[in-house]
Tab-separated table of C-alpha atoms in Angstrom:
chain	number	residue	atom	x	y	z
A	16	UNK	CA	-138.182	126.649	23.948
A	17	UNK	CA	-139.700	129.378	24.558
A	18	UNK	CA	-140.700	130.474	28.766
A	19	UNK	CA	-144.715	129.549	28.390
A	20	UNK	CA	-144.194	126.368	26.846
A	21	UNK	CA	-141.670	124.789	29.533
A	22	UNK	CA	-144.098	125.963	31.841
A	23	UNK	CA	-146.548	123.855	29.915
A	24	UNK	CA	-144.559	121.273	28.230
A	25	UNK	CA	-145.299	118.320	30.581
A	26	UNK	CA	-149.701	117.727	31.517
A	27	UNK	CA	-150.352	117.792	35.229
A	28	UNK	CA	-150.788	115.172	37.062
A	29	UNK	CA	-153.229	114.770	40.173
A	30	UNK	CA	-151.781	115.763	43.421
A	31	UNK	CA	-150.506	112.921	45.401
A	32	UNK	CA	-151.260	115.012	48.681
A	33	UNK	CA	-153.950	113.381	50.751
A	34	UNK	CA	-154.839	117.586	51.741
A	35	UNK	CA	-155.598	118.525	48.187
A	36	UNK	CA	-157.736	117.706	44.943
A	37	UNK	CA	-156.155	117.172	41.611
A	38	UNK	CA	-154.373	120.481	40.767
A	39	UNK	CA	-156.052	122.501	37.951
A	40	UNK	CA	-152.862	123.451	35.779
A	41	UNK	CA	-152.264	127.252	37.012
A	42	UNK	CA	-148.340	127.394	35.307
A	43	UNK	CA	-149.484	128.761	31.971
A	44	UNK	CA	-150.850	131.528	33.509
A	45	UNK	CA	-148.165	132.395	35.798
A	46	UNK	CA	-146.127	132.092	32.790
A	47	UNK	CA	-147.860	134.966	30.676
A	48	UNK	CA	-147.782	137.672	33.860
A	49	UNK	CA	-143.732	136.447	34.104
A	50	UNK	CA	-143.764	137.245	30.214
A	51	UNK	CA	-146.038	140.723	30.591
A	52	UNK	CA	-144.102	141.911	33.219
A	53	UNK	CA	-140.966	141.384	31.430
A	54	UNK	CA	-142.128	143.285	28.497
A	55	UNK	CA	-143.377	146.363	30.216
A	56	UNK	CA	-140.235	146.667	32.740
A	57	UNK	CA	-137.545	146.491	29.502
A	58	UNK	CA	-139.918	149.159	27.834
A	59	UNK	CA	-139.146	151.459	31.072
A	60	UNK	CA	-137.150	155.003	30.011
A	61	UNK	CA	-134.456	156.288	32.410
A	62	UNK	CA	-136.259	159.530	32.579
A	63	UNK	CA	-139.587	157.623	34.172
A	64	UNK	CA	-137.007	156.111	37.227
A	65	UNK	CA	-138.322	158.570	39.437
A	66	UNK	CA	-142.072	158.854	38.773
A	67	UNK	CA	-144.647	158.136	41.538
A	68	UNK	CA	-146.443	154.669	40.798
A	69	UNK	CA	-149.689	153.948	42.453
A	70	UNK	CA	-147.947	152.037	45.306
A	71	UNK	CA	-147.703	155.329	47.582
A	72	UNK	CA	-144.653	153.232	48.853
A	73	UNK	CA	-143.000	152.955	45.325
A	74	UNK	CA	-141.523	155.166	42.520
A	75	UNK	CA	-140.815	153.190	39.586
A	76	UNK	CA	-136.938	152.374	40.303
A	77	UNK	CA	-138.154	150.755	43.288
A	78	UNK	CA	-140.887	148.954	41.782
A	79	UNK	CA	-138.690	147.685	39.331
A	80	UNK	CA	-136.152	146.348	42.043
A	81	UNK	CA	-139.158	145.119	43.636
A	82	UNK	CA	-140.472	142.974	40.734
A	83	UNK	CA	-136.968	141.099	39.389
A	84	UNK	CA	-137.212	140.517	43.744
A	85	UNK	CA	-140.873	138.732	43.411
A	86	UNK	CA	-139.252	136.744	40.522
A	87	UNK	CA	-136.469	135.282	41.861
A	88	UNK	CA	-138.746	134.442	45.068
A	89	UNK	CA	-141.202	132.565	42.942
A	90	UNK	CA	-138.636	130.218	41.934
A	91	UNK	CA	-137.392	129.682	45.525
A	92	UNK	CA	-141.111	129.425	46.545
A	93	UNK	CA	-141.567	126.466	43.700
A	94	UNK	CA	-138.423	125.012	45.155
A	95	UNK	CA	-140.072	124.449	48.808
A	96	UNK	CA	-137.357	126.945	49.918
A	97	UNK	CA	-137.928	129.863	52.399
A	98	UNK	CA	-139.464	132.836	50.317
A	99	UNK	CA	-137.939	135.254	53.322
A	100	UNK	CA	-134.622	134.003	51.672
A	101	UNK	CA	-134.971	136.586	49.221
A	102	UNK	CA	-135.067	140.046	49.630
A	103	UNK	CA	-137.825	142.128	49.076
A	104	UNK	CA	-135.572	144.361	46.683
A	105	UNK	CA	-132.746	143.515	43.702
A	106	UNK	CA	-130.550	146.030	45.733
A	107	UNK	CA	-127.805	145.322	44.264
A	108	UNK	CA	-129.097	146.309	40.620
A	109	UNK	CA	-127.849	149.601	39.466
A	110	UNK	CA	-130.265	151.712	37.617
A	111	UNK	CA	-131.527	150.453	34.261
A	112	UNK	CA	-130.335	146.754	34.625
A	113	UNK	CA	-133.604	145.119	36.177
A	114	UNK	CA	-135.101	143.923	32.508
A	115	UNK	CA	-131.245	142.101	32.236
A	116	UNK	CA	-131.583	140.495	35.512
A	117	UNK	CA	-135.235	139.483	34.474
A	118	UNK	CA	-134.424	137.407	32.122
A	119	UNK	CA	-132.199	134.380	34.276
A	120	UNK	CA	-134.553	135.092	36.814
A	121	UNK	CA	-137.600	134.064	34.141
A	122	UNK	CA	-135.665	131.340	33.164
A	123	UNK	CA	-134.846	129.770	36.749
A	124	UNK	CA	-138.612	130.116	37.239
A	125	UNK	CA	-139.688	128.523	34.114
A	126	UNK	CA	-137.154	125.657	34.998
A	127	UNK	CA	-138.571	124.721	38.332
A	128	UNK	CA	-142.357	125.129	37.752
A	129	UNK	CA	-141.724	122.882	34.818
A	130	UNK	CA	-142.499	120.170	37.199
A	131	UNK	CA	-146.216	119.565	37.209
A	132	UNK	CA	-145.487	118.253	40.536
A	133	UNK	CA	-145.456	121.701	41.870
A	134	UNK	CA	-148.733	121.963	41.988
A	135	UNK	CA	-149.921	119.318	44.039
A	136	UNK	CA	-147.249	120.836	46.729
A	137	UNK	CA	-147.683	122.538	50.209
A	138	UNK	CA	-145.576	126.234	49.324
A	139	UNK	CA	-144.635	128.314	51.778
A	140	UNK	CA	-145.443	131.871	51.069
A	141	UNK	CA	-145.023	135.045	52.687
A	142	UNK	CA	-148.789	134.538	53.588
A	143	UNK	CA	-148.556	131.023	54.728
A	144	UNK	CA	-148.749	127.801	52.986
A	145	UNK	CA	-150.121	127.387	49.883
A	146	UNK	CA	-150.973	124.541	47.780
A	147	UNK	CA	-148.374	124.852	44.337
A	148	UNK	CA	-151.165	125.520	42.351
A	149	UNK	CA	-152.446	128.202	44.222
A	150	UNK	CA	-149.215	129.804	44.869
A	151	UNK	CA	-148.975	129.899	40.913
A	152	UNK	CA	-152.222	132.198	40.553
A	153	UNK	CA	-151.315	134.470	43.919
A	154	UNK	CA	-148.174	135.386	42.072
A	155	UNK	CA	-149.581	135.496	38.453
A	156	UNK	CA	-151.656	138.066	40.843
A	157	UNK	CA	-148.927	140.063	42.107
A	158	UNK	CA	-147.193	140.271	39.189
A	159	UNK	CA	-150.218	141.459	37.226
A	160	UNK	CA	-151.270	144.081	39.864
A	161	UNK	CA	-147.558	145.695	39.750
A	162	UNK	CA	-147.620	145.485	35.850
A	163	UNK	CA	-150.780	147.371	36.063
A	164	UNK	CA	-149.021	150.137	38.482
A	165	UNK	CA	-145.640	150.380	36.263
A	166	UNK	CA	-147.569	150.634	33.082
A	167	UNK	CA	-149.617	153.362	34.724
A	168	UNK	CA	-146.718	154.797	35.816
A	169	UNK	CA	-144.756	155.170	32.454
A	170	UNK	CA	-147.488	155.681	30.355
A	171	UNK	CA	-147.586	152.138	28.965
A	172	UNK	CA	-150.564	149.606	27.315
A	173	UNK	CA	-149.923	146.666	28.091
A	174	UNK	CA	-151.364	143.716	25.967
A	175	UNK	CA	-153.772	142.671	29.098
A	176	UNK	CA	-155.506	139.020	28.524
A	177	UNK	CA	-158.811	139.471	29.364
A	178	UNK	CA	-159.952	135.374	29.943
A	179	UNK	CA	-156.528	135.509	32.583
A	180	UNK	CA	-157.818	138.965	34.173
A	181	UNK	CA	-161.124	137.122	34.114
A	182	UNK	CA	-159.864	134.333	36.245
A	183	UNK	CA	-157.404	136.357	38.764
A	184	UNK	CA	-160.322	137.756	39.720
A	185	UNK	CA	-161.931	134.521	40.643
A	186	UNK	CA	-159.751	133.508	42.209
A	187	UNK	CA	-158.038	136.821	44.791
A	188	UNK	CA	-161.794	137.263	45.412
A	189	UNK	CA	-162.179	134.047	47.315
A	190	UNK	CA	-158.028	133.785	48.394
A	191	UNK	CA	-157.803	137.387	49.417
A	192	UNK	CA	-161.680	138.491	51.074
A	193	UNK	CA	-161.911	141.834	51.582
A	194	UNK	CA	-161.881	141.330	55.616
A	195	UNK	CA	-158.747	139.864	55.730
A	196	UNK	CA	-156.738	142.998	54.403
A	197	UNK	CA	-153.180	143.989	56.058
A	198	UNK	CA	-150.741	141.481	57.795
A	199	UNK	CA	-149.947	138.754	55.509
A	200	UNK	CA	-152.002	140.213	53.095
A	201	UNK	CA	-150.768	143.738	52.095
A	202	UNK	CA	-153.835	145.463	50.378
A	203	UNK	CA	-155.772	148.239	51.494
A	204	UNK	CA	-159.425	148.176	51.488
A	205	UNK	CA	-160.979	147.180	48.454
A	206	UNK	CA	-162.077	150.173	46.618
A	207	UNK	CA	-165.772	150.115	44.821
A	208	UNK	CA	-166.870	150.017	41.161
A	209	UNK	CA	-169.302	150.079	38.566
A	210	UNK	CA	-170.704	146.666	38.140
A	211	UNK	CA	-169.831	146.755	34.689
A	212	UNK	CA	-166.189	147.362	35.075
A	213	UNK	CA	-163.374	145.682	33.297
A	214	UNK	CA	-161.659	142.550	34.501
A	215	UNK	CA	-158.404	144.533	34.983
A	216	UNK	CA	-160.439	147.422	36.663
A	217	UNK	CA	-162.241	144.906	39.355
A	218	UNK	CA	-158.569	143.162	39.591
A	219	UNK	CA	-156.849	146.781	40.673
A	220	UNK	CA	-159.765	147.564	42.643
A	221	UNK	CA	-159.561	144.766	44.888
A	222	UNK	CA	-156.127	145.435	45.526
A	223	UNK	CA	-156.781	148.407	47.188
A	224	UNK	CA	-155.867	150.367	43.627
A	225	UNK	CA	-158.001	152.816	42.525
A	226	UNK	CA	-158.394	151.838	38.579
């Protein structure tokens, strides 16, 4: 069974929470920036460990600690547990072995978002708490956004889905508002463009990226 399809295997079900409307099924989604992500970190060279991303704060080594980190936190985070219970950064990773830790850590998260229960659920996130389903498009976000700066880094082209850029959009527009940057919410100020600008280019943008 492949990762998308045990996030998708059994239909959601309303939430039970008397806080929340029935949860619109966000897990496939999350599933495909898990699976992106995965492709473009194994496709990293060890001569590229050192380039400059477009995270001032980053260079691709520790972007790549950094993203097997937000995976193993979105499982804890689907488990109700304490996302400040794992570290920001796979530290202990030597060079070169993030895209073999990735793949447990896709696993692990494919196993407990299999529950459609999930989304219907109160999350804590770094941010606060989150309903489930949320939660699931806030880190289909994040992973999207640092696929975006490691393929940019490393010269890479991704296979973007337009329809999911389309709706991460939607979405970080109205969960993220451009007044409510830093904190919580670690994005710089949303930088402008052309009306008619890609999906992935208005995505980046709003992060504070400059497409």
């Amino acid at each position: 069974m492949t990762e998308t399809q045990q996030f998708t295997a059994t239909p959601s079900t309303p939430s039970s929470s008397p806080s929340s409307s029935p949860a619109v099924d966000t897990r496939p989604d999350l599933a495909a920036a898990v699976a992106l992500a995965g492709r473009t970190l194994a496709a990293v060279r060890p001569d590229q460990y050192d380039a400059p991303t477009p995270c001032d704060e980053f260079d691709v080594r520790r972007l790549s600690s950094h993203l097997v980190a937000v995976l193993r936190r979105i499982a804890v985070i689907g488990r109700g547990e304490d996302p400040f219970s794992v570290p920001s950064f796979a530290d202990e990773l030597a060079d070169g072995e993030w895209a073999a830790a990735w793949e447990p850590a896709a696993r692990e998260v494919a196993r407990v978002w299999a529950d459609p229960d999930v989304l219907g659920r109160d999350l804590r996130l770094p941010m606060g708490v989150r309903p489930g389903a949320l939660a699931a498009t806030l880190y289909a976000n994040e992973l999207t956004l640092h696929t975006w700066d490691l393929a940019t880094a490393t010269g890479q082209r991704p296979d973007w889905d337009t329809e999911l850029l389309e709706r991460l959009v939607e979405v970080v527009r109205r969960a993220m508002p451009a007044e409510t940057r830093g904190g919580r919410i670690p994005y710089g100020e949303v930088v402008p463009v052309a009306s008619d600008a890609s999906a992935l280019d208005r995505l980046v943008a709003w992060s504070g990226r400059r497409p």
